[in-house]
Amino acid sequence: QLYYGVEAGMEGGPDPEMRGPMDWERAVPGEPEFDRLRELLAIRRERRALRIGDFVRLDSESLLAFARKTDRVSESVFVIANPSAETVRE
């Protein structure tokens, strides 16, 4: 899920559910978080499976790993992310 401020690198502070006012100066093209989010949204737009595909959990102890698949156009997308700063080998 995307919450306001993600594009500006904002976090919730001590309470992740409560964010401060939007930092509009950091929510502009050229800022790393903004540009990265723009890239990810473009990938989602281009890949039908990421929008409407069935969710398939992939087993992994250390990684966030899942697939999204569509039968209609037989497209599959695999997403594998390392949520930690440490290198993971599986």
mmCIF file with all atom_site columns, C-alpha atoms in Angstrom:
data_model
loop_
_atom_site.group_PDB
_atom_site.id
_atom_site.type_symbol
_atom_site.label_atom_id
_atom_site.label_alt_id
_atom_site.label_comp_id
_atom_site.label_asym_id
_atom_site.label_entity_id
_atom_site.label_seq_id
_atom_site.pdbx_PDB_ins_code
_atom_site.Cartn_x
_atom_site.Cartn_y
_atom_site.Cartn_z
_atom_site.occupancy
_atom_site.B_iso_or_equiv
_atom_site.pdbx_formal_charge
_atom_site.auth_seq_id
_atom_site.auth_comp_id
_atom_site.auth_asym_id
_atom_site.auth_atom_id
_atom_site.pdbx_PDB_model_num
ATOM 1  C CA . GLN A 1 1  ? 0.000  0.000   0.000   1.00 0.00 ? 1  GLN A CA 1
ATOM 2  C CA . LEU A 1 2  ? 1.074  3.534   -0.621  1.00 0.00 ? 2  LEU A CA 1
ATOM 3  C CA . TYR A 1 3  ? 0.500  6.233   1.957   1.00 0.00 ? 3  TYR A CA 1
ATOM 4  C CA . TYR A 1 4  ? 0.945  9.937   1.444   1.00 0.00 ? 4  TYR A CA 1
ATOM 5  C CA . GLY A 1 5  ? 4.552  10.999  1.767   1.00 0.00 ? 5  GLY A CA 1
ATOM 6  C CA . VAL A 1 6  ? 6.095  7.776   0.431   1.00 0.00 ? 6  VAL A CA 1
ATOM 7  C CA . GLU A 1 7  ? 7.160  9.675   -2.682  1.00 0.00 ? 7  GLU A CA 1
ATOM 8  C CA . ALA A 1 8  ? 9.043  12.114  -0.426  1.00 0.00 ? 8  ALA A CA 1
ATOM 9  C CA . GLY A 1 9  ? 10.650 9.418   1.754   1.00 0.00 ? 9  GLY A CA 1
ATOM 10 C CA . MET A 1 10 ? 8.459  10.285  4.729   1.00 0.00 ? 10 MET A CA 1
ATOM 11 C CA . GLU A 1 11 ? 8.006  7.826   7.565   1.00 0.00 ? 11 GLU A CA 1
ATOM 12 C CA . GLY A 1 12 ? 5.555  7.706   10.423  1.00 0.00 ? 12 GLY A CA 1
ATOM 13 C CA . GLY A 1 13 ? 8.020  8.651   13.133  1.00 0.00 ? 13 GLY A CA 1
ATOM 14 C CA . PRO A 1 14 ? 7.444  7.066   16.541  1.00 0.00 ? 14 PRO A CA 1
ATOM 15 C CA . ASP A 1 15 ? 3.952  6.011   15.478  1.00 0.00 ? 15 ASP A CA 1
ATOM 16 C CA . PRO A 1 16 ? 3.978  4.516   11.938  1.00 0.00 ? 16 PRO A CA 1
ATOM 17 C CA . GLU A 1 17 ? 0.255  5.256   11.616  1.00 0.00 ? 17 GLU A CA 1
ATOM 18 C CA . MET A 1 18 ? 0.712  8.987   12.213  1.00 0.00 ? 18 MET A CA 1
ATOM 19 C CA . ARG A 1 19 ? 2.667  11.126  9.768   1.00 0.00 ? 19 ARG A CA 1
ATOM 20 C CA . GLY A 1 20 ? 3.428  14.794  9.900   1.00 0.00 ? 20 GLY A CA 1
ATOM 21 C CA . PRO A 1 21 ? 2.464  17.300  7.221   1.00 0.00 ? 21 PRO A CA 1
ATOM 22 C CA . MET A 1 22 ? 3.384  16.480  3.625   1.00 0.00 ? 22 MET A CA 1
ATOM 23 C CA . ASP A 1 23 ? 6.913  17.583  2.659   1.00 0.00 ? 23 ASP A CA 1
ATOM 24 C CA . TRP A 1 24 ? 6.123  19.002  -0.779  1.00 0.00 ? 24 TRP A CA 1
ATOM 25 C CA . GLU A 1 25 ? 9.719  20.129  -1.402  1.00 0.00 ? 25 GLU A CA 1
ATOM 26 C CA . ARG A 1 26 ? 10.885 16.503  -1.480  1.00 0.00 ? 26 ARG A CA 1
ATOM 27 C CA . ALA A 1 27 ? 7.942  15.216  -3.547  1.00 0.00 ? 27 ALA A CA 1
ATOM 28 C CA . VAL A 1 28 ? 9.321  16.376  -6.890  1.00 0.00 ? 28 VAL A CA 1
ATOM 29 C CA . PRO A 1 29 ? 11.025 14.739  -9.883  1.00 0.00 ? 29 PRO A CA 1
ATOM 30 C CA . GLY A 1 30 ? 14.741 14.383  -9.291  1.00 0.00 ? 30 GLY A CA 1
ATOM 31 C CA . GLU A 1 31 ? 14.388 13.352  -5.662  1.00 0.00 ? 31 GLU A CA 1
ATOM 32 C CA . PRO A 1 32 ? 15.446 9.676   -5.256  1.00 0.00 ? 32 PRO A CA 1
ATOM 33 C CA . GLU A 1 33 ? 12.289 8.420   -3.520  1.00 0.00 ? 33 GLU A CA 1
ATOM 34 C CA . PHE A 1 34 ? 10.018 10.209  -5.995  1.00 0.00 ? 34 PHE A CA 1
ATOM 35 C CA . ASP A 1 35 ? 11.890 8.856   -9.018  1.00 0.00 ? 35 ASP A CA 1
ATOM 36 C CA . ARG A 1 36 ? 11.993 5.302   -7.636  1.00 0.00 ? 36 ARG A CA 1
ATOM 37 C CA . LEU A 1 37 ? 8.258  5.312   -6.937  1.00 0.00 ? 37 LEU A CA 1
ATOM 38 C CA . ARG A 1 38 ? 7.625  6.647   -10.447 1.00 0.00 ? 38 ARG A CA 1
ATOM 39 C CA . GLU A 1 39 ? 9.658  3.720   -11.889 1.00 0.00 ? 39 GLU A CA 1
ATOM 40 C CA . LEU A 1 40 ? 7.761  1.156   -9.818  1.00 0.00 ? 40 LEU A CA 1
ATOM 41 C CA . LEU A 1 41 ? 4.377  2.599   -10.809 1.00 0.00 ? 41 LEU A CA 1
ATOM 42 C CA . ALA A 1 42 ? 5.394  2.479   -14.486 1.00 0.00 ? 42 ALA A CA 1
ATOM 43 C CA . ILE A 1 43 ? 6.275  -1.222  -14.120 1.00 0.00 ? 43 ILE A CA 1
ATOM 44 C CA . ARG A 1 44 ? 2.874  -1.845  -12.504 1.00 0.00 ? 44 ARG A CA 1
ATOM 45 C CA . ARG A 1 45 ? 1.103  -0.062  -15.373 1.00 0.00 ? 45 ARG A CA 1
ATOM 46 C CA . GLU A 1 46 ? 3.022  -2.104  -17.975 1.00 0.00 ? 46 GLU A CA 1
ATOM 47 C CA . ARG A 1 47 ? 2.414  -5.513  -16.349 1.00 0.00 ? 47 ARG A CA 1
ATOM 48 C CA . ARG A 1 48 ? -1.212 -6.630  -16.239 1.00 0.00 ? 48 ARG A CA 1
ATOM 49 C CA . ALA A 1 49 ? -0.383 -9.414  -13.775 1.00 0.00 ? 49 ALA A CA 1
ATOM 50 C CA . LEU A 1 50 ? 0.703  -6.837  -11.192 1.00 0.00 ? 50 LEU A CA 1
ATOM 51 C CA . ARG A 1 51 ? -2.673 -5.124  -11.390 1.00 0.00 ? 51 ARG A CA 1
ATOM 52 C CA . ILE A 1 52 ? -5.178 -7.990  -11.579 1.00 0.00 ? 52 ILE A CA 1
ATOM 53 C CA . GLY A 1 53 ? -3.226 -11.230 -11.387 1.00 0.00 ? 53 GLY A CA 1
ATOM 54 C CA . ASP A 1 54 ? -3.670 -13.958 -8.814  1.00 0.00 ? 54 ASP A CA 1
ATOM 55 C CA . PHE A 1 55 ? -1.303 -13.709 -5.850  1.00 0.00 ? 55 PHE A CA 1
ATOM 56 C CA . VAL A 1 56 ? 0.973  -16.722 -5.277  1.00 0.00 ? 56 VAL A CA 1
ATOM 57 C CA . ARG A 1 57 ? 3.174  -16.724 -2.172  1.00 0.00 ? 57 ARG A CA 1
ATOM 58 C CA . LEU A 1 58 ? 6.652  -18.144 -2.693  1.00 0.00 ? 58 LEU A CA 1
ATOM 59 C CA . ASP A 1 59 ? 8.327  -19.829 0.275   1.00 0.00 ? 59 ASP A CA 1
ATOM 60 C CA . SER A 1 60 ? 11.307 -17.963 1.658   1.00 0.00 ? 60 SER A CA 1
ATOM 61 C CA . GLU A 1 61 ? 12.561 -17.468 5.187   1.00 0.00 ? 61 GLU A CA 1
ATOM 62 C CA . SER A 1 62 ? 14.457 -14.239 4.561   1.00 0.00 ? 62 SER A CA 1
ATOM 63 C CA . LEU A 1 63 ? 13.002 -12.681 1.428   1.00 0.00 ? 63 LEU A CA 1
ATOM 64 C CA . LEU A 1 64 ? 9.693  -11.189 0.449   1.00 0.00 ? 64 LEU A CA 1
ATOM 65 C CA . ALA A 1 65 ? 8.837  -13.359 -2.550  1.00 0.00 ? 65 ALA A CA 1
ATOM 66 C CA . PHE A 1 66 ? 5.636  -13.746 -4.515  1.00 0.00 ? 66 PHE A CA 1
ATOM 67 C CA . ALA A 1 67 ? 4.296  -14.162 -8.027  1.00 0.00 ? 67 ALA A CA 1
ATOM 68 C CA . ARG A 1 68 ? 1.325  -12.600 -9.759  1.00 0.00 ? 68 ARG A CA 1
ATOM 69 C CA . LYS A 1 69 ? -0.183 -14.612 -12.621 1.00 0.00 ? 69 LYS A CA 1
ATOM 70 C CA . THR A 1 70 ? -2.941 -14.071 -15.152 1.00 0.00 ? 70 THR A CA 1
ATOM 71 C CA . ASP A 1 71 ? -4.618 -16.842 -17.124 1.00 0.00 ? 71 ASP A CA 1
ATOM 72 C CA . ARG A 1 72 ? -6.148 -14.607 -19.747 1.00 0.00 ? 72 ARG A CA 1
ATOM 73 C CA . VAL A 1 73 ? -2.902 -13.351 -21.264 1.00 0.00 ? 73 VAL A CA 1
ATOM 74 C CA . SER A 1 74 ? -0.722 -15.943 -19.559 1.00 0.00 ? 74 SER A CA 1
ATOM 75 C CA . GLU A 1 75 ? 1.618  -13.473 -17.962 1.00 0.00 ? 75 GLU A CA 1
ATOM 76 C CA . SER A 1 76 ? 3.579  -14.092 -14.775 1.00 0.00 ? 76 SER A CA 1
ATOM 77 C CA . VAL A 1 77 ? 5.604  -11.640 -12.743 1.00 0.00 ? 77 VAL A CA 1
ATOM 78 C CA . PHE A 1 78 ? 7.900  -12.719 -9.926  1.00 0.00 ? 78 PHE A CA 1
ATOM 79 C CA . VAL A 1 79 ? 8.765  -10.227 -7.194  1.00 0.00 ? 79 VAL A CA 1
ATOM 80 C CA . ILE A 1 80 ? 11.658 -10.946 -4.869  1.00 0.00 ? 80 ILE A CA 1
ATOM 81 C CA . ALA A 1 81 ? 12.823 -8.332  -2.369  1.00 0.00 ? 81 ALA A CA 1
ATOM 82 C CA . ASN A 1 82 ? 15.293 -8.372  0.478   1.00 0.00 ? 82 ASN A CA 1
ATOM 83 C CA . PRO A 1 83 ? 13.771 -6.356  3.351   1.00 0.00 ? 83 PRO A CA 1
ATOM 84 C CA . SER A 1 84 ? 17.043 -6.297  5.304   1.00 0.00 ? 84 SER A CA 1
ATOM 85 C CA . ALA A 1 85 ? 20.355 -4.558  4.722   1.00 0.00 ? 85 ALA A CA 1
ATOM 86 C CA . GLU A 1 86 ? 22.182 -7.894  4.847   1.00 0.00 ? 86 GLU A CA 1
ATOM 87 C CA . THR A 1 87 ? 22.970 -10.105 1.860   1.00 0.00 ? 87 THR A CA 1
ATOM 88 C CA . VAL A 1 88 ? 20.700 -13.148 1.685   1.00 0.00 ? 88 VAL A CA 1
ATOM 89 C CA . ARG A 1 89 ? 21.587 -16.417 -0.021  1.00 0.00 ? 89 ARG A CA 1
ATOM 90 C CA . GLU A 1 90 ? 18.889 -19.032 -0.468  1.00 0.00 ? 90 GLU A CA 1
#
